[in-house]
Coordinates of C-alpha atoms and ligand atoms in Angstrom, one line a residue:
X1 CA 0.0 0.0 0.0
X2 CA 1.2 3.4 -0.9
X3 CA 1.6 6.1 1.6
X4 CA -1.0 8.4 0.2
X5 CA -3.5 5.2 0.7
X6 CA -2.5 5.3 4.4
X7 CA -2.6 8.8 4.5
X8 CA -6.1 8.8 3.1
X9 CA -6.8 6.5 5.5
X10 CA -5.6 8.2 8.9
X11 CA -7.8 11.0 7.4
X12 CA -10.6 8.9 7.0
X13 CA -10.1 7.2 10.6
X14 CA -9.9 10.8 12.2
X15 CA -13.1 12.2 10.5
X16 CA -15.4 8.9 11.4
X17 CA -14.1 9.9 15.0
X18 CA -15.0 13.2 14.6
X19 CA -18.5 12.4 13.8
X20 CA -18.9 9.5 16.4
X21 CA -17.5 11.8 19.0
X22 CA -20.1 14.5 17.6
X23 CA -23.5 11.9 18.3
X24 CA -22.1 10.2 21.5
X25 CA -22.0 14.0 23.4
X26 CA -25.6 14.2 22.3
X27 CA -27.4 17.6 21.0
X28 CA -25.3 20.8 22.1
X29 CA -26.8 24.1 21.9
X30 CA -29.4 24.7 18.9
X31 CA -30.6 21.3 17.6
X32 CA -30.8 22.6 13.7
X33 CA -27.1 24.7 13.6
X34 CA -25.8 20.8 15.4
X35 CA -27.4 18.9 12.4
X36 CA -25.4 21.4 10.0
X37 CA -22.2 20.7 11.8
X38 CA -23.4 16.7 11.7
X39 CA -23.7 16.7 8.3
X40 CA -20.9 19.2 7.2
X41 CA -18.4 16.4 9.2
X42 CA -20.6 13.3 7.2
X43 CA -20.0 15.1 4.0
X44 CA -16.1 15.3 4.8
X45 CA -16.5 11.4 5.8
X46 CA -18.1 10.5 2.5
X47 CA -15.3 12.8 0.9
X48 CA -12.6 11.1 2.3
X49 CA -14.0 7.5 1.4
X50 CA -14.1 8.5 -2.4
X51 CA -10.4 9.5 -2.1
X52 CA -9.2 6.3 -0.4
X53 CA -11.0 4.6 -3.5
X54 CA -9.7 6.9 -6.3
X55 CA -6.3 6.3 -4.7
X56 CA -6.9 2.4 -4.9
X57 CA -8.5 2.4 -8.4
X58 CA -4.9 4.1 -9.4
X59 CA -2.6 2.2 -7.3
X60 CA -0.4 -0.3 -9.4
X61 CA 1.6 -2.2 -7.3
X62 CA 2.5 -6.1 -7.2
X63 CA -0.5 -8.4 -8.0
X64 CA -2.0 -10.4 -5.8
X65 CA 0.0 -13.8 -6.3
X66 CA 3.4 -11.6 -5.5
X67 CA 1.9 -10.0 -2.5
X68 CA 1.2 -13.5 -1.4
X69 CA 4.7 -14.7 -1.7
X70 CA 5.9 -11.7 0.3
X71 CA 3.7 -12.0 3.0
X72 CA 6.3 -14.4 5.0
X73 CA 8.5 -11.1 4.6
X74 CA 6.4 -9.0 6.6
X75 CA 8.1 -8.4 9.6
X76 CA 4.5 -8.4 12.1
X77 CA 4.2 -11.3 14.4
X78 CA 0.6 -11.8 13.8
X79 CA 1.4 -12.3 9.8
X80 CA 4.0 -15.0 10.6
X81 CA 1.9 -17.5 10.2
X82 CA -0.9 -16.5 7.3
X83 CA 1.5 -17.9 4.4
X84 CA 1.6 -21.4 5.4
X85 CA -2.3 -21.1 6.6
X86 CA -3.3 -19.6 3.0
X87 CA -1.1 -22.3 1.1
X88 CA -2.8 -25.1 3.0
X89 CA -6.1 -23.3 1.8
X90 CA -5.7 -23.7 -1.2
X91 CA -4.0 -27.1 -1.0
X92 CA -7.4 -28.2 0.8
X93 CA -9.5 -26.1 -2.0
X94 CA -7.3 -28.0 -5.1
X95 CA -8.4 -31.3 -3.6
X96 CA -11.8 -30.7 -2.7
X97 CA -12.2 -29.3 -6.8
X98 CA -10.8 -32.9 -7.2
X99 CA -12.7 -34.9 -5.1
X100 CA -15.8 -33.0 -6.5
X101 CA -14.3 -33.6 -10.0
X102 CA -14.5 -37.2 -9.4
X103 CA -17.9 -37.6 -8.2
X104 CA -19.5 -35.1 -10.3
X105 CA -17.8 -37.5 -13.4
X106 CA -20.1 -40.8 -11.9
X107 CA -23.0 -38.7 -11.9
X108 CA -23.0 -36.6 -14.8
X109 CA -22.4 -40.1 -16.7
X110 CA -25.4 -41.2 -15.3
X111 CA -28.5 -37.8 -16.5
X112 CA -26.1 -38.0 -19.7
X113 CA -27.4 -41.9 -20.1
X114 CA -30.9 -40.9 -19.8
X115 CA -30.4 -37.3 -21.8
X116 CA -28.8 -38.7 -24.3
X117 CA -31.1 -41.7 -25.3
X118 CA -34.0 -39.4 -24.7
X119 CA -32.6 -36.9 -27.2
X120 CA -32.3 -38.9 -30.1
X121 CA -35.6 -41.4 -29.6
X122 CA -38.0 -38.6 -29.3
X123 CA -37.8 -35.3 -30.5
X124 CA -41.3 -33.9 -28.2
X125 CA -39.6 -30.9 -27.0
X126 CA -39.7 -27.8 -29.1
X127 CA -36.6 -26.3 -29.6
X128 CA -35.8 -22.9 -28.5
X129 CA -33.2 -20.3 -30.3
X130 CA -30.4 -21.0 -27.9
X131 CA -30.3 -24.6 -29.1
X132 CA -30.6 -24.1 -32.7
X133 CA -27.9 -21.3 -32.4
X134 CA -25.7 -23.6 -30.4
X135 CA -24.9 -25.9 -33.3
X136 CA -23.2 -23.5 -35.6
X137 CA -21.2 -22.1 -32.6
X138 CA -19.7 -25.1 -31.4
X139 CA -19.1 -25.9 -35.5
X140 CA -17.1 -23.1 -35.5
X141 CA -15.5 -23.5 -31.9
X142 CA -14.6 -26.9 -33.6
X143 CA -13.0 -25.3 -36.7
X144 CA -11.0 -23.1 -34.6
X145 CA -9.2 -26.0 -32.6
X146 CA -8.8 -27.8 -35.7
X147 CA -6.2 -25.0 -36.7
X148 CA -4.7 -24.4 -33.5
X149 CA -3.3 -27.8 -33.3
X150 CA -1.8 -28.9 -36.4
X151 CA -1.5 -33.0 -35.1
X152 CA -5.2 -33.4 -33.6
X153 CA -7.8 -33.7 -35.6
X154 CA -11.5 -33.1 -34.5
X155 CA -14.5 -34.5 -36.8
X156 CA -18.0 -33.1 -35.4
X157 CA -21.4 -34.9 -35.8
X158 CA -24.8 -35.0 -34.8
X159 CA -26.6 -38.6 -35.1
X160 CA -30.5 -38.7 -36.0
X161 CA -30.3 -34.9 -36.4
X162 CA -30.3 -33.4 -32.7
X163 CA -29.2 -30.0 -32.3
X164 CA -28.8 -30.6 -28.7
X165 CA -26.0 -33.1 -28.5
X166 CA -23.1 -33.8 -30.7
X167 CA -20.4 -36.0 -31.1
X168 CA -16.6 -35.2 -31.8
X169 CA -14.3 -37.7 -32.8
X170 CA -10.7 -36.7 -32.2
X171 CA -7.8 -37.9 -33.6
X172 CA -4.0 -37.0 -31.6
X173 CA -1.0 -37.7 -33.8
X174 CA -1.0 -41.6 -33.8
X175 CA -0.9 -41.5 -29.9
X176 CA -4.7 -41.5 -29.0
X177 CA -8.6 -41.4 -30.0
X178 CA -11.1 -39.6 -28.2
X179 CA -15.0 -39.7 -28.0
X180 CA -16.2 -36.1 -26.5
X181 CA -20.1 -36.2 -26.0
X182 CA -21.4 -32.6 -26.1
X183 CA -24.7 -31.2 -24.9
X184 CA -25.4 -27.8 -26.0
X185 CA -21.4 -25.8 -25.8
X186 CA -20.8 -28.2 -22.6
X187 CA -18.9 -31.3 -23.1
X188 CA -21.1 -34.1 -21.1
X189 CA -18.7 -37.7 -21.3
X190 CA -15.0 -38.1 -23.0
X191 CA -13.8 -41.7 -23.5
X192 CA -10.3 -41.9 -24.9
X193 CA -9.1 -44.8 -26.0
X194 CA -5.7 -46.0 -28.1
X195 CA -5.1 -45.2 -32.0
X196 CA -5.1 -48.4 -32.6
X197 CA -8.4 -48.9 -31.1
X198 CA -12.0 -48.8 -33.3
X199 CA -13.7 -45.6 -31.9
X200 CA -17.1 -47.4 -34.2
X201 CA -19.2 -50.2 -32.8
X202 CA -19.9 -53.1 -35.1
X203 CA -22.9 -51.5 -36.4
X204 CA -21.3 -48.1 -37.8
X205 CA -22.1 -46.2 -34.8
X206 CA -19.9 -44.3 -32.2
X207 CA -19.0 -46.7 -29.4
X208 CA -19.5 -43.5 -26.5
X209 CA -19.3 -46.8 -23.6
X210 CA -16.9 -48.6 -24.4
X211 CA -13.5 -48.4 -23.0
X212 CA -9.7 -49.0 -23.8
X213 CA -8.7 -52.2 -23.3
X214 CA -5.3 -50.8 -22.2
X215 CA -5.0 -49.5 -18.9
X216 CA -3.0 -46.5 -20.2
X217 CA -6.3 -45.0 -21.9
X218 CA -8.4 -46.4 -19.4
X219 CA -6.4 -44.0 -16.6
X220 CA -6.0 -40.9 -19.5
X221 CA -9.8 -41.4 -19.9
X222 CA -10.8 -41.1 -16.1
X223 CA -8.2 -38.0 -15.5
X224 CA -9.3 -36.1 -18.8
X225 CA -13.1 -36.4 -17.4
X226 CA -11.6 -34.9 -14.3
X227 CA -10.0 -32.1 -16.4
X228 CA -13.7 -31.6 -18.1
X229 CA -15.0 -31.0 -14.7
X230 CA -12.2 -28.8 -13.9
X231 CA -12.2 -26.7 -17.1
X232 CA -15.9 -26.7 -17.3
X233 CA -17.6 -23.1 -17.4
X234 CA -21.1 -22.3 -18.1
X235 CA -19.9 -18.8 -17.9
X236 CA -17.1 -18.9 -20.3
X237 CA -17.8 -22.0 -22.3
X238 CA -16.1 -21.4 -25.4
X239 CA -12.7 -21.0 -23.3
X240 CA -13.8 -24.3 -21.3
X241 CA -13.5 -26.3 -24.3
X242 CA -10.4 -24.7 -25.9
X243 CA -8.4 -25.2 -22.5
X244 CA -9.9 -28.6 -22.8
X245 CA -8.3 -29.3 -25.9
X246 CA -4.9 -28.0 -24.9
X247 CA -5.3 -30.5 -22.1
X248 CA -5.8 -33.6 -24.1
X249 CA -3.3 -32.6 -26.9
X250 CA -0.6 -32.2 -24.4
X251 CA -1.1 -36.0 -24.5
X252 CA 0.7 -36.2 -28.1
X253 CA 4.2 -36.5 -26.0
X254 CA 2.7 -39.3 -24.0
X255 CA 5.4 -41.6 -24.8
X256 CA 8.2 -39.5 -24.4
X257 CA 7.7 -37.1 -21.8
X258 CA 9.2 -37.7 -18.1
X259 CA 7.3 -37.3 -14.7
X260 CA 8.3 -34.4 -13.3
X261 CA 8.8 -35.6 -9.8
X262 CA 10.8 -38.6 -10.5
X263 CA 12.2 -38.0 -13.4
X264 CA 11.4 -41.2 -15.5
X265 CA 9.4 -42.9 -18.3
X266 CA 8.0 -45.6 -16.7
X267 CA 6.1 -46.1 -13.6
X268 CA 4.6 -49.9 -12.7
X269 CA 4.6 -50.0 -16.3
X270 CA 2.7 -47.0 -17.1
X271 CA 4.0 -43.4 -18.9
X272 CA 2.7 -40.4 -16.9
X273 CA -0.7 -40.1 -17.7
X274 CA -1.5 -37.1 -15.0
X275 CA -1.7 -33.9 -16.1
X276 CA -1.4 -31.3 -14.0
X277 CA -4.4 -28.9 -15.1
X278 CA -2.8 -25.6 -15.2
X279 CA 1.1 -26.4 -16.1
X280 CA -0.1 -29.3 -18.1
X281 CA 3.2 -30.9 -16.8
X282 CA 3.1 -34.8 -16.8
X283 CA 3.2 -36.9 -13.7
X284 CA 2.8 -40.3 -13.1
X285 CA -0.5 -41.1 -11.0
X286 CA 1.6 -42.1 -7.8
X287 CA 3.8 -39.0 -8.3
X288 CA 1.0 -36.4 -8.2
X289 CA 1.8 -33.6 -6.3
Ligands
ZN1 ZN1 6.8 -40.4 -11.5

């Protein structure tokens, strides 16, 4: 904080005092000339609170994350011990996103059963303009990660004609195939499975249930519906799904990359299929941080 701020701020502290001090001795002399002086000292009150927040509004210093860090360096006792409390917070707040994560994967696979066979065996509902519009946009959201990434490919479509859901095939640089189930801009189930493995059922259609039969994919698959969870916005969707596909194309160095906590390929015969969701750095599912 700047000095002006605390400047502003001993001004501020002294003029509440003034008018507290002014009401607690009660009415002095002629009731209407007191409410003048009241108010005059409320007005300078008021003043003073616009200057402390002009002052803020301007002030430009470290952000939040560095004011953090340098909270161990403040030399009060009582701050001593906020920096280990607040990175325990969030330590407790990453796992319970997790946790939640996990649970919210079991249960969004079960409405996404009933909404999805709904959807394409009866078509009762009208449709309203949000839905029709939705179709294009996510066609074009589509497009748009299909030229970011020059090694994943992404093939969008939209069995028996719904406008609600949609299904995108993707294809990452002979490492892996994905089935993404969409509702709407929100992606509902991802199943990822190996390139080697048929993403189509015996009948033509997209196999959305069936999984890997490698536990590689099988491990990639639960972790990247974790990350949908995670990177899941209703707010922001269109961002949701393009940090969802930076997620599973950091996946095209499966083979090579080494856990960054202990350094190797392998781990009880795996590669590191953990992502961590904001570095994207690989880890194996034991070495998770
Ligand atoms: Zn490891």
């Amino acid at each position: 904080m700047s000095d002006t701020t605390i400047r502003l701020i001993d001004q501020l502290r002294e003029s509440a005092n003034e008018v507290f001090d002014r009401v607690g001795g009660g009415v002095e002399g002629e009731e209407r000339e007191w409410l003048t002086g009241l108010q005059k000292k409320m007005e300078t009150v008021s003043a003073n609170i616009k200057d402390i927040e002009t002052a803020a509004s301007q002030f430009n210093g470290p952000t939040n994350t560095l004011m953090v860090g340098n909270l161990d360096a403040d030399s009060s006792v009582e701050s001593f011990a906020l920096y280990t409390d607040i990175t325990r917070s969030h330590r407790w707040l990453d796992k319970t996103h997790e946790y939640a994560g996990a649970a919210a994967a079991y249960l969004s696979g079960n409405t996404l059963k009933r909404s999805y066979s709904s959807v394409a065996k009866s078509r009762r509902k009208p449709q309203t303009n949000s839905h029709i519009a939705q179709p294009m946009h996510l066609n074009r959201l589509i497009d748009g990660v299909n030229k970011m990434f020059q090694d994943m490919k992404l093939i969008i479509s939209r069995p028996g004609n719904t406008q609600l859901n949609a299904i995108v095939e993707v294809k990452l640089d002979r490492v892996l195939k994905a089935v993404l189930i969409f509702k709407g801009l929100m992606i509902e189930w991802v199943v990822v499975k190996g390139w080697e493995e048929e993403l189509l059922k015996s009948d033509g259609q997209v196999d959305i249930w069936g999984e890997s039969r490698f536990q590689v994919f099988q491990r990639i698959t639960e972790n990247a519906n974790a990350a949908m969870l995670h990177f899941q916005s209703p707010v922001y969707p269109d961002l949701a799904i393009r940090s969802f596909m930076t997620y599973l194309h950091s996946f095209n160095s499966l083979f090579s990359d080494k856990c960054k906590q202990c350094g190797m390929h392998l781990h009880n015969h795996l590669p590191p299929t953990w992502r961590e969701f904001r570095t994207l750095e690989p880890f194996h599912e034991d070495c998770r941080p």
